[in-house]
Amino acid sequence: MRRLVAAGIAVTLLGQSGDARADEHNPTNIDWKVDGIISGSAFAGIFLMMLLPVDRSNRWQGEIFGSLDEPVKDNFSRTAAHLSDGLVTTVVAAPLLLKFADGVDENDARFALVYGETLGLSLLANSIAKYTVQRPRPYVYNRDPQVREYREDAGDDAYVSFYSGHASMSFSAAIAGSYLYALESDNENAKAAIWGVELGLATATSLLRVRAGKHFYSDILVGAAAGSAIGLLVPALHTNGGIYRPSGKEWAAMAAGIGIGGLFGQFFPTGSESESGQNRGALQSVKLA
């Protein structure tokens, strides 16, 4: 969570480093003071939520998706967790790297501020849910001694599963970043590519969180939905001249990206580091040597 917050703050500061006066020549309409306050308040709220006490004795008697969520309690893979960390960083960074490739101008500052505000609000909503619901992560139920030791080392973080911060952050970044880029670009192929790649990476990130034992399927689905909603709403509210409408090529790229990302996230070999599951799923066949 702290890595995600740091990434969001860095993006917001990039936006605040430029001149953000709105005019009719810019695709985004922002108010420096208002948007700055919103962004700063969002990140302050995230840290305040982290101060709330967490009940480590809490155990749910049933899961949201029942038979779909229950088998996930046998999942545990550090490889999948590390891979998802790398992918979410890529999802967040890619739109900025693409946007700033030719230097930084006033529009780039606007881009970064709206993008950072989106990430901040997404993380705030996620933090409120996590520290209010306090759902134990799947690995909390794992009986393997190594996983139990991992749970103790994780502390409060082991009890904030709902909903997935990686899923919400990656989908917020994917949609907001792609939307803002498409808003300014005339290159149809480039716009389709960023939609497809970003949504593919976000999908893979989310599914890897399940295979890592960090989240239930219900966590990532709610996270993806919440992140997508914020990722679309915030840029849309800042758009001059009406909401951006993707072309057919862009929609096709989105669908392809989600499909390919889903296959990668579900089937890329990561191995399992838990040896205690009695009902291990088919994807967890590799044991820790």
GROMACS .gro file of C-alpha atoms in nm:
model
  289
    1MET     CA    1   0.000   0.000   0.000
    2ARG     CA    2   0.277   0.247   0.090
    3ARG     CA    3   0.443   0.191  -0.249
    4LEU     CA    4   0.115   0.267  -0.423
    5VAL     CA    5   0.067   0.584  -0.219
    6ALA     CA    6   0.422   0.698  -0.295
    7ALA     CA    7   0.363   0.647  -0.667
    8GLY     CA    8   0.043   0.852  -0.656
    9ILE     CA    9   0.208   1.138  -0.467
   10ALA     CA   10   0.498   1.147  -0.715
   11VAL     CA   11   0.259   1.174  -1.008
   12THR     CA   12   0.064   1.455  -0.842
   13LEU     CA   13   0.381   1.652  -0.768
   14LEU     CA   14   0.476   1.627  -1.135
   15GLY     CA   15   0.151   1.796  -1.224
   16GLN     CA   16   0.193   2.069  -0.964
   17SER     CA   17   0.534   2.163  -1.107
   18GLY     CA   18   0.376   2.328  -1.413
   19ASP     CA   19   0.147   2.615  -1.501
   20ALA     CA   20  -0.210   2.484  -1.469
   21ARG     CA   21  -0.422   2.778  -1.585
   22ALA     CA   22  -0.721   2.658  -1.784
   23ASP     CA   23  -0.803   2.790  -2.131
   24GLU     CA   24  -0.993   2.685  -2.440
   25HIS     CA   25  -0.682   2.549  -2.614
   26ASN     CA   26  -0.634   2.266  -2.366
   27PRO     CA   27  -0.823   1.936  -2.369
   28THR     CA   28  -0.842   1.934  -1.989
   29ASN     CA   29  -0.991   2.203  -1.768
   30ILE     CA   30  -0.842   2.224  -1.418
   31ASP     CA   31  -0.839   2.464  -1.128
   32TRP     CA   32  -0.495   2.472  -0.970
   33LYS     CA   33  -0.618   2.549  -0.620
   34VAL     CA   34  -0.922   2.321  -0.614
   35ASP     CA   35  -0.754   2.022  -0.776
   36GLY     CA   36  -0.445   2.071  -0.563
   37ILE     CA   37  -0.655   2.068  -0.246
   38ILE     CA   38  -0.846   1.760  -0.358
   39SER     CA   39  -0.527   1.572  -0.438
   40GLY     CA   40  -0.353   1.671  -0.116
   41SER     CA   41  -0.659   1.588   0.094
   42ALA     CA   42  -0.689   1.248  -0.070
   43PHE     CA   43  -0.333   1.149   0.017
   44ALA     CA   44  -0.366   1.291   0.370
   45GLY     CA   45  -0.682   1.085   0.414
   46ILE     CA   46  -0.500   0.769   0.310
   47PHE     CA   47  -0.242   0.811   0.585
   48LEU     CA   48  -0.514   0.887   0.841
   49MET     CA   49  -0.696   0.565   0.751
   50MET     CA   50  -0.376   0.370   0.813
   51LEU     CA   51  -0.384   0.488   1.176
   52LEU     CA   52  -0.708   0.300   1.247
   53PRO     CA   53  -0.669  -0.009   1.469
   54VAL     CA   54  -0.696  -0.348   1.297
   55ASP     CA   55  -0.853  -0.653   1.464
   56ARG     CA   56  -0.609  -0.937   1.394
   57SER     CA   57  -0.835  -1.194   1.561
   58ASN     CA   58  -1.105  -1.141   1.299
   59ARG     CA   59  -1.197  -1.440   1.081
   60TRP     CA   60  -1.484  -1.450   0.834
   61GLN     CA   61  -1.719  -1.747   0.857
   62GLY     CA   62  -1.797  -1.729   0.486
   63GLU     CA   63  -1.661  -1.550   0.181
   64ILE     CA   64  -1.840  -1.315  -0.057
   65PHE     CA   65  -1.825  -1.546  -0.360
   66GLY     CA   66  -1.852  -1.864  -0.153
   67SER     CA   67  -1.719  -2.164  -0.346
   68LEU     CA   68  -1.524  -1.941  -0.584
   69ASP     CA   69  -1.341  -1.757  -0.304
   70GLU     CA   70  -1.287  -2.048  -0.063
   71PRO     CA   71  -1.021  -2.243  -0.263
   72VAL     CA   72  -0.809  -1.927  -0.286
   73LYS     CA   73  -0.722  -1.973   0.081
   74ASP     CA   74  -0.467  -2.236  -0.028
   75ASN     CA   75  -0.286  -1.992  -0.258
   76PHE     CA   76   0.054  -1.849  -0.173
   77SER     CA   77   0.331  -1.738  -0.409
   78ARG     CA   78   0.590  -1.470  -0.348
   79THR     CA   79   0.678  -1.484  -0.717
   80ALA     CA   80   0.322  -1.392  -0.816
   81ALA     CA   81   0.321  -1.113  -0.555
   82HIS     CA   82   0.648  -0.964  -0.679
   83LEU     CA   83   0.537  -0.990  -1.042
   84SER     CA   84   0.212  -0.808  -0.964
   85ASP     CA   85   0.411  -0.535  -0.787
   86GLY     CA   86   0.622  -0.486  -1.097
   87LEU     CA   87   0.321  -0.481  -1.328
   88VAL     CA   88   0.124  -0.224  -1.127
   89THR     CA   89   0.429   0.003  -1.129
   90THR     CA   90   0.447  -0.037  -1.506
   91VAL     CA   91   0.075   0.042  -1.547
   92VAL     CA   92   0.114   0.365  -1.347
   93ALA     CA   93   0.440   0.474  -1.511
   94ALA     CA   94   0.367   0.390  -1.876
   95PRO     CA   95   0.126   0.680  -1.957
   96LEU     CA   96   0.365   0.929  -1.798
   97LEU     CA   97   0.669   0.797  -1.983
   98LEU     CA   98   0.479   0.803  -2.310
   99LYS     CA   99   0.342   1.152  -2.245
  100PHE     CA  100   0.674   1.302  -2.134
  101ALA     CA  101   0.887   1.130  -2.400
  102ASP     CA  102   0.921   1.452  -2.601
  103GLY     CA  103   0.964   1.688  -2.307
  104VAL     CA  104   0.728   1.859  -2.064
  105ASP     CA  105   0.492   2.144  -2.147
  106GLU     CA  106   0.181   2.298  -1.994
  107ASN     CA  107  -0.049   2.024  -2.120
  108ASP     CA  108   0.180   1.763  -1.967
  109ALA     CA  109   0.147   1.935  -1.629
  110ARG     CA  110  -0.232   1.924  -1.665
  111PHE     CA  111  -0.212   1.558  -1.759
  112ALA     CA  112  -0.004   1.475  -1.452
  113LEU     CA  113  -0.226   1.671  -1.212
  114VAL     CA  114  -0.551   1.507  -1.329
  115TYR     CA  115  -0.379   1.168  -1.340
  116GLY     CA  116  -0.237   1.212  -0.989
  117GLU     CA  117  -0.573   1.330  -0.857
  118THR     CA  118  -0.734   1.017  -1.001
  119LEU     CA  119  -0.480   0.790  -0.834
  120GLY     CA  120  -0.515   0.973  -0.504
  121LEU     CA  121  -0.893   0.942  -0.496
  122SER     CA  122  -0.871   0.577  -0.600
  123LEU     CA  123  -0.628   0.501  -0.319
  124LEU     CA  124  -0.839   0.693  -0.067
  125ALA     CA  125  -1.153   0.498  -0.158
  126ASN     CA  126  -0.955   0.176  -0.132
  127SER     CA  127  -0.808   0.269   0.208
  128ILE     CA  128  -1.151   0.353   0.348
  129ALA     CA  129  -1.283   0.016   0.237
  130LYS     CA  130  -0.981  -0.179   0.363
  131TYR     CA  131  -0.971  -0.031   0.711
  132THR     CA  132  -1.349  -0.030   0.752
  133VAL     CA  133  -1.418  -0.385   0.634
  134GLN     CA  134  -1.093  -0.545   0.766
  135ARG     CA  135  -1.124  -0.867   0.570
  136PRO     CA  136  -0.843  -1.120   0.635
  137ARG     CA  137  -0.634  -1.199   0.330
  138PRO     CA  138  -0.656  -1.555   0.194
  139TYR     CA  139  -0.315  -1.656   0.327
  140VAL     CA  140  -0.431  -1.583   0.683
  141TYR     CA  141  -0.620  -1.915   0.668
  142ASN     CA  142  -0.326  -2.110   0.524
  143ARG     CA  143  -0.190  -2.377   0.759
  144ASP     CA  144   0.160  -2.397   0.614
  145PRO     CA  145   0.422  -2.296   0.879
  146GLN     CA  146   0.608  -2.075   0.631
  147VAL     CA  147   0.289  -1.892   0.542
  148ARG     CA  148   0.197  -1.849   0.909
  149GLU     CA  149   0.537  -1.691   0.969
  150TYR     CA  150   0.477  -1.462   0.670
  151ARG     CA  151   0.138  -1.366   0.819
  152GLU     CA  152   0.295  -1.269   1.150
  153ASP     CA  153   0.558  -1.058   0.974
  154ALA     CA  154   0.289  -0.884   0.768
  155GLY     CA  155   0.109  -0.754   1.079
  156ASP     CA  156  -0.201  -0.544   1.014
  157ASP     CA  157  -0.156  -0.573   0.638
  158ALA     CA  158  -0.271  -0.936   0.658
  159TYR     CA  159  -0.622  -0.819   0.754
  160VAL     CA  160  -0.701  -0.559   0.489
  161SER     CA  161  -0.793  -0.771   0.187
  162PHE     CA  162  -1.113  -0.598   0.072
  163TYR     CA  163  -1.082  -0.464  -0.180
  164SER     CA  164  -0.763  -0.505  -0.383
  165GLY     CA  165  -0.548  -0.192  -0.395
  166HIS     CA  166  -0.342  -0.333  -0.682
  167ALA     CA  167  -0.657  -0.398  -0.887
  168SER     CA  168  -0.813  -0.058  -0.815
  169MET     CA  169  -0.486   0.131  -0.868
  170SER     CA  170  -0.397  -0.050  -1.189
  171PHE     CA  171  -0.742  -0.005  -1.345
  172SER     CA  172  -0.761   0.359  -1.235
  173ALA     CA  173  -0.420   0.422  -1.390
  174ALA     CA  174  -0.497   0.221  -1.704
  175ILE     CA  175  -0.823   0.398  -1.778
  176ALA     CA  176  -0.726   0.750  -1.668
  177GLY     CA  177  -0.387   0.733  -1.836
  178SER     CA  178  -0.528   0.595  -2.161
  179TYR     CA  179  -0.821   0.838  -2.159
  180LEU     CA  180  -0.601   1.143  -2.105
  181TYR     CA  181  -0.350   1.029  -2.366
  182ALA     CA  182  -0.623   0.959  -2.623
  183LEU     CA  183  -0.777   1.297  -2.552
  184GLU     CA  184  -0.468   1.473  -2.686
  185SER     CA  185  -0.348   1.232  -2.954
  186ASP     CA  186  -0.442   1.210  -3.323
  187ASN     CA  187  -0.261   0.879  -3.371
  188GLU     CA  188  -0.531   0.609  -3.382
  189ASN     CA  189  -0.282   0.322  -3.360
  190ALA     CA  190  -0.105   0.473  -3.060
  191LYS     CA  191  -0.436   0.531  -2.881
  192ALA     CA  192  -0.550   0.174  -2.943
  193ALA     CA  193  -0.213   0.043  -2.827
  194ILE     CA  194  -0.213   0.225  -2.495
  195TRP     CA  195  -0.570   0.116  -2.415
  196GLY     CA  196  -0.489  -0.245  -2.495
  197VAL     CA  197  -0.155  -0.266  -2.319
  198GLU     CA  198  -0.266  -0.078  -2.008
  199LEU     CA  199  -0.585  -0.279  -1.957
  200GLY     CA  200  -0.397  -0.600  -2.028
  201LEU     CA  201  -0.139  -0.522  -1.761
  202ALA     CA  202  -0.412  -0.421  -1.514
  203THR     CA  203  -0.596  -0.749  -1.568
  204ALA     CA  204  -0.280  -0.954  -1.526
  205THR     CA  205  -0.189  -0.760  -1.212
  206SER     CA  206  -0.527  -0.833  -1.055
  207LEU     CA  207  -0.528  -1.207  -1.125
  208LEU     CA  208  -0.172  -1.246  -0.998
  209ARG     CA  209  -0.287  -1.102  -0.663
  210VAL     CA  210  -0.522  -1.398  -0.629
  211ARG     CA  211  -0.253  -1.649  -0.719
  212ALA     CA  212  -0.021  -1.482  -0.467
  213GLY     CA  213  -0.273  -1.548  -0.189
  214LYS     CA  214  -0.310  -1.175  -0.132
  215HIS     CA  215  -0.672  -1.141  -0.247
  216PHE     CA  216  -0.995  -1.327  -0.316
  217TYR     CA  217  -1.163  -1.308  -0.656
  218SER     CA  218  -1.429  -1.085  -0.504
  219ASP     CA  219  -1.154  -0.844  -0.389
  220ILE     CA  220  -1.010  -0.798  -0.736
  221LEU     CA  221  -1.347  -0.772  -0.911
  222VAL     CA  222  -1.468  -0.499  -0.676
  223GLY     CA  223  -1.127  -0.333  -0.696
  224ALA     CA  224  -1.131  -0.337  -1.076
  225ALA     CA  225  -1.484  -0.196  -1.084
  226ALA     CA  226  -1.410   0.080  -0.832
  227GLY     CA  227  -1.081   0.169  -0.996
  228SER     CA  228  -1.238   0.178  -1.342
  229ALA     CA  229  -1.520   0.404  -1.224
  230ILE     CA  230  -1.281   0.655  -1.065
  231GLY     CA  231  -1.038   0.624  -1.355
  232LEU     CA  232  -1.313   0.730  -1.596
  233LEU     CA  233  -1.506   0.978  -1.381
  234VAL     CA  234  -1.220   1.207  -1.274
  235PRO     CA  235  -1.075   1.268  -1.623
  236ALA     CA  236  -1.426   1.301  -1.769
  237LEU     CA  237  -1.507   1.578  -1.520
  238HIS     CA  238  -1.196   1.763  -1.637
  239THR     CA  239  -1.257   1.724  -2.010
  240ASN     CA  240  -1.320   2.030  -2.227
  241GLY     CA  241  -1.573   1.989  -2.508
  242GLY     CA  242  -1.747   1.672  -2.393
  243ILE     CA  243  -1.645   1.323  -2.279
  244TYR     CA  244  -1.396   1.141  -2.501
  245ARG     CA  245  -1.551   0.852  -2.697
  246PRO     CA  246  -1.310   0.574  -2.806
  247SER     CA  247  -1.317   0.450  -3.164
  248GLY     CA  248  -1.404   0.095  -3.267
  249LYS     CA  249  -1.033   0.017  -3.298
  250GLU     CA  250  -0.976   0.135  -2.942
  251TRP     CA  251  -1.263  -0.078  -2.808
  252ALA     CA  252  -1.125  -0.381  -2.990
  253ALA     CA  253  -0.781  -0.317  -2.843
  254MET     CA  254  -0.933  -0.294  -2.494
  255ALA     CA  255  -1.107  -0.630  -2.533
  256ALA     CA  256  -0.794  -0.794  -2.671
  257GLY     CA  257  -0.580  -0.650  -2.393
  258ILE     CA  258  -0.812  -0.774  -2.120
  259GLY     CA  259  -0.823  -1.119  -2.280
  260ILE     CA  260  -0.447  -1.153  -2.319
  261GLY     CA  261  -0.384  -1.006  -1.973
  262GLY     CA  262  -0.631  -1.252  -1.825
  263LEU     CA  263  -0.455  -1.548  -1.983
  264PHE     CA  264  -0.117  -1.424  -1.865
  265GLY     CA  265  -0.234  -1.355  -1.511
  266GLN     CA  266  -0.408  -1.689  -1.479
  267PHE     CA  267  -0.159  -1.922  -1.646
  268PHE     CA  268   0.189  -1.768  -1.630
  269PRO     CA  269   0.396  -2.013  -1.419
  270THR     CA  270   0.472  -1.868  -1.077
  271GLY     CA  271   0.481  -2.176  -0.856
  272SER     CA  272   0.333  -2.226  -0.512
  273GLU     CA  273   0.522  -2.182  -0.184
  274SER     CA  274   0.251  -2.335   0.034
  275GLU     CA  275   0.257  -2.707   0.113
  276SER     CA  276  -0.038  -2.724   0.351
  277GLY     CA  277  -0.342  -2.695   0.122
  278GLN     CA  278  -0.556  -3.006   0.117
  279ASN     CA  279  -0.767  -2.881  -0.175
  280ARG     CA  280  -0.500  -2.706  -0.382
  281GLY     CA  281  -0.616  -2.576  -0.720
  282ALA     CA  282  -0.480  -2.701  -1.050
  283LEU     CA  283  -0.262  -2.392  -1.095
  284GLN     CA  284  -0.061  -2.461  -0.777
  285SER     CA  285   0.139  -2.769  -0.877
  286VAL     CA  286   0.493  -2.643  -0.815
  287LYS     CA  287   0.610  -2.672  -0.453
  288LEU     CA  288   0.885  -2.483  -0.277
  289ALA     CA  289   1.208  -2.681  -0.313
   0.00000   0.00000   0.00000
